[in-house]
Amino acid sequence: MKRERIRNFCIIAHVDHGKSTLADRLLEFTGTVDPRTMRAQYLDTLELERERGITIKSVPVRMNYRAYDGTEYILNLIDTPGHVDFSYEVSRSLAACEGALLVVDAAQGVEAQTVANAYMAAEQGLELIPVVNKIDLPSAQPEEAKRELEEVIGVDAHEAILASAKEGKGIDEILERIVRDIPVPQGDPEAPLQALIFDSVYDNYRGVICYIRVVNGRLKAGQSIRFMATGRECQAEEIGVFKPGMTPVNELEAGEVGYLAASIKTIHEAQVGDTVTDGVRPAGEALPGYKKIKPVVFCGFYPVVNEDYPQLRDALEKLQLNDSAIQFEPETSSALGFGFRCGFLGLLHMDIARERLMREFNVELVATAPNVVYQIVRTDGEILEANRPSDFPDAGQIEEIREPYIRLTVFVPSEFVGKVMQLCQDKRGIFHSMDYITPERLRLSYILPLAEFIVDFHDKLKSTTRGYASLDYEHVGFRASELVKVDVLVNQEPVDAFSFICHKDAAYHMGQAVVRKLKELIPRQLFEVPIQAAIGKKVIVRQNVKPLRKDVLAKCYGGDITRKRKLLEKQKEGKKKMKQIGRVSIPQEAFLAYLNIGKEEED
Amino acid sequence: MDTLYIGGGTPTFLNPADWESLIEILENGLSFSRGVEVSVEANPDSLNADHMRLWRSWRVKRVSLGIQSFSTEILRWLGRPHDEKQAAEALNHCAENGFSSSGDLIFGIPGQDLRLWHNDLRILSGYVNHLSIYQLTAEPGTPLAGERVASQSEAYPLYRFAQWYLGSRGFLQYEVASFARNESWCRHNLSYWKQGNVLGLGPSAWGYLDGLRYRNVAPLMRYLRREGLPWEWTESLLQEDRAREAAILALRTRWGIRWKTFRRRFGEDISRELGKALSELPPDLFVKRNGRISLSGKGFRLGNSIWERLV
Ligand SMILES: Nc1nc2c(ncn2[C@@H]2O[C@H](COP(=O)(O)OP(=O)(O)OP(=O)(O)O)[C@@H](O)[C@H]2O)c(=O)[nH]1
Ligand SMILES: [Mg+2]
């Protein structure tokens, strides 16, 4: 029976255009979620998603739908995130679907991620169903949105569905169109099993749980299976579907989306992108899988207490299961001890990873300032990759430093175009192109150093355009730049965690900001502590943390003695939470606040 | 019994008849050495001629007065029942009766500038050979909780001034908070800082006996009815912790730690560890002489940060 009655689709859109809210209505309409347990953005289950009101993880759900003609369908929906940092999350979900609802906010029109996600889906051969959402808004311009869909993206929008996820308008039409327009999944249930792992999550009881799309063959509970990339064989202990909670079933057949648990303990055994096949009758080849994604932003994560290093590693491994775009490898810092150099797809991605490690895995960590990967051409002609300042050789051995550039696309109302161009120029951007989408809106494109982009470009863009601009970017390779490495010395000792790379014209200004910030954050010690910023041997900025002059001196007779001792012990405990650099205790905030320096500077 | 200190707030609450029975109890129960130092604590407002007479005819040598300040506003702000006239009278009475008196002063009170503080130090140092200065803190659970009192950096000039001013008037700072002229140290307090044995009597009194520290129960009735020992709390430190505490206490005083004695008492290892911890700090915090280490004037100002290295 089955395959003809299955439709697999995802919801894609620019950030905040209403994907998760639309998913809510679909869940309600199909009776998938009990109305009593319904809440807004039902599928945003991570604490962080709820707090920040954004989707971070793609979430699959299976719905049963009885169409107008009375036929029963199984609809597998995947709600995806809209933020540019999470586009890898979207791309993986696309591989599990035959179609996508392309949602556009009727008041905002086509934005940068609408374009990026639509192209990504079209490239993978997905059928697109355009949905113009939020038509209930007074400022909605559905006809305008449709025109933009046609002109900017090139989809046929005359059949676009007008909807309001908020008021539940257009939901029935969307469901009917899914059934009508989205292709039946291809695949042969009788062929050897091939199932794509498109995501995974760690569960304390069942180990790694793989989210799979069965492409060919069947997967039965208890069946022996093989992971094709690793060759590991085991038994499918539990298979099931998302309703939206994990619900065991006996069999998943070609075309279906579900999960698989097989007492897998580590990520190395079951990688996202791998193919699961039958242990007895394996498929000839694996599915194409995913391109390994390259992180673009790096920073160091260090446990606050050195002994927690194994916990941090464990937590990173488990988080990586649920966020395969994260990469990490061990590194040591003379200032911070043992930790990990971690790679991310953007600053928001990095921030979310840090928060998730702390909340979901209870590890306390310190994060160093983020940076991009640099290419260094040495005087002897060799090319090095440096993904942190301490990888830089001595200035004398450097012939040329190259940094990654991006092509940035900004969608912006014409009234703000001057400001956005100014911002791009301040960030060392090179003008590329500009064209009108509508008489009031432009698409502006710049070539920009990634390093300048990651610091705070997004926030700045939002504030200069009052939130009316959107952006997307792609990598365009390395280019030579006049960069310098600035070291920061605390009490004459260079603190590697504080070193940074910047354009030579910004070195003084940035050094000044960093030194000032550290001076504020490092508590007074018993001796004067000089803080310096230096390029090579040349000190460019210096300030001193004045020594402590007096502390509390209470009287001390009889029972005061015990009280006093306890106070001193507590005082000492407090210091233990700080990082000891030579003779100086530096509070954790110093390492974190560092990240915000660029931002605060111009506020 | 080398020293006896009758304190705990206001022994002047007792009327002369009570005092007579107290003296009788003490005389019967304790054996006093020759040259015993007996001190009593008194508040300027409740001290009277009868007390003086009784004390003089007994063994009392020192009277410790809770002066706090000579400024009416400050005394009122602190909620003290006396005024500056009563304070001066009390000091005069003590002198007339031949007691060696001592006074306490408080600094770090809002509105107390260097001029007012100078005045307090000037007046008190004209009367006494021994005085203690305390910084006001707004401890939670006390009436001052939440009050804005001077911060450490605001209090610095006041403390620094006291060190200098009292020094110029012949006082030696012999402990973090204590100053004395003509070697009139309070021997009783010194025994705390030497980790000496102290028998604490009375409700909520503290005592220390060969490594065991205790506190008596606080409510008077429970103290009186208690059979056996009236201890409500005790602690007994391990040898190593006792050594750390001994070092911290010794560093409160100008005599500091005498390494030879310290090693004999606590052993080589811990002595070396503590010596090393101190040697990592800036040298101008210490005075090192004749096998001793003690805090310099600057060291006294930074005691907490130094002792922290020893716990
Ligand atoms: N007025 C109106 N508001 C809507 C509608 N749909 C969604 N919203 C609101 O738009 C905001 C964003 O909605 P979400 O569903 O979280 O958007 P999203 O596309 O899932 O966002 P990301 O997952 O972070 O990309 C929320 O405040 C919704 O309440 C609609 O049809 N009308
Ligand atoms: Mg969402």
Coordinates of N, CA and C in Angstrom, one line a residue, chain A residues 561-562 564-566 568-569 572 576, chain B residues 192-195 208 210-213 235-250 257 262 265-267 269-271 273-274 307-311:
Chain A
I561 N 37.8 33.9 65.9 CA 38.9 33.2 65.2 C 38.4 32.2 64.3
T562 N 37.4 31.4 64.7 CA 36.8 30.4 63.9 C 36.0 31.1 62.7
K564 N 36.6 33.9 61.4 CA 37.6 34.5 60.5 C 38.2 33.4 59.6
R565 N 38.5 32.3 60.2 CA 39.1 31.2 59.4 C 38.1 30.8 58.3
K566 N 36.8 30.7 58.6 CA 35.9 30.3 57.6 C 35.8 31.3 56.5
L568 N 38.1 33.3 55.5 CA 39.3 33.3 54.7 C 39.2 32.1 53.7
E569 N 38.7 31.0 54.3 CA 38.5 29.8 53.4 C 37.6 30.0 52.2
K572 N 39.2 32.2 49.7 CA 40.1 31.4 48.9 C 39.4 30.5 47.9
K576 N 39.6 30.3 43.7 CA 39.8 29.1 42.9 C 39.0 29.1 41.6
Chain B
Y192 N 45.0 35.0 73.0 CA 44.2 34.5 71.8 C 45.1 34.3 70.6
W193 N 45.9 35.3 70.4 CA 46.7 35.3 69.2 C 47.9 34.4 69.2
K194 N 48.2 33.9 70.5 CA 49.2 32.9 70.6 C 48.6 31.5 70.7
Q195 N 47.3 31.4 70.5 CA 46.6 30.2 70.6 C 46.7 29.6 72.0
Y208 N 39.1 28.0 74.7 CA 40.0 27.2 73.9 C 40.9 26.5 74.8
D210 N 43.7 23.4 74.8 CA 44.6 22.5 74.1 C 44.0 22.0 72.8
G211 N 43.7 22.9 71.9 CA 43.2 22.5 70.6 C 41.7 22.4 70.4
L212 N 41.0 22.4 71.5 CA 39.5 22.3 71.5 C 38.9 23.7 71.7
R213 N 38.2 24.1 70.7 CA 37.5 25.4 70.9 C 36.0 25.1 71.1
E235 N 34.9 22.6 68.3 CA 35.6 22.2 67.2 C 37.0 21.8 67.6
S236 N 37.6 20.8 67.0 CA 38.9 20.4 67.3 C 39.7 20.3 66.0
L237 N 40.7 21.1 65.8 CA 41.3 21.2 64.5 C 42.4 20.1 64.4
L238 N 42.6 19.6 63.2 CA 43.7 18.7 63.0 C 45.0 19.5 63.1
Q239 N 46.1 18.8 63.4 CA 47.4 19.5 63.6 C 47.7 20.5 62.5
E240 N 47.4 20.1 61.2 CA 47.8 20.9 60.1 C 47.0 22.2 60.1
D241 N 45.7 22.1 60.3 CA 44.9 23.3 60.4 C 45.2 24.2 61.5
R242 N 45.6 23.5 62.6 CA 45.9 24.3 63.8 C 47.2 25.1 63.5
A243 N 48.1 24.5 62.7 CA 49.3 25.2 62.4 C 49.0 26.4 61.5
R244 N 48.1 26.2 60.6 CA 47.7 27.4 59.7 C 47.1 28.5 60.5
E245 N 46.2 28.1 61.4 CA 45.5 29.1 62.2 C 46.5 29.8 63.1
A246 N 47.5 29.0 63.7 CA 48.5 29.6 64.5 C 49.3 30.7 63.8
A247 N 49.6 30.3 62.5 CA 50.4 31.3 61.7 C 49.6 32.6 61.4
I248 N 48.3 32.4 61.1 CA 47.5 33.5 60.8 C 47.4 34.4 62.0
L249 N 47.1 33.8 63.2 CA 47.0 34.6 64.4 C 48.3 35.3 64.8
A250 N 49.4 34.5 64.7 CA 50.7 35.1 65.0 C 50.9 36.3 64.1
I257 N 55.6 35.4 63.4 CA 56.0 34.0 63.6 C 57.5 33.9 63.9
F262 N 58.0 27.7 65.8 CA 56.9 27.2 65.0 C 57.2 25.8 64.5
R265 N 56.9 23.3 67.2 CA 55.5 23.0 67.5 C 54.7 22.2 66.4
F266 N 55.0 22.6 65.2 CA 54.2 22.0 64.1 C 54.9 21.1 63.1
G267 N 56.2 21.1 63.2 CA 57.0 20.3 62.2 C 57.5 21.0 61.0
D269 N 57.4 20.2 57.6 CA 56.7 20.3 56.4 C 55.8 21.5 56.3
I270 N 55.0 21.6 57.3 CA 54.0 22.7 57.2 C 54.7 24.0 57.3
S271 N 55.8 24.1 58.1 CA 56.5 25.3 58.3 C 57.1 25.7 56.9
E273 N 56.0 24.9 54.0 CA 54.9 25.2 53.1 C 54.4 26.7 53.3
L274 N 54.2 27.0 54.6 CA 53.7 28.3 54.9 C 54.8 29.4 54.6
W307 N 46.7 36.5 54.7 CA 46.3 35.2 55.4 C 45.6 34.2 54.5
E308 N 44.9 34.8 53.5 CA 44.2 33.9 52.6 C 45.2 32.8 52.0
R309 N 46.4 33.2 51.8 CA 47.4 32.3 51.3 C 47.8 31.2 52.2
L310 N 47.4 31.3 53.5 CA 47.8 30.4 54.5 C 46.7 29.4 54.9
V311 N 45.5 29.6 54.5 CA 44.4 28.6 54.8 C 44.4 27.5 53.8

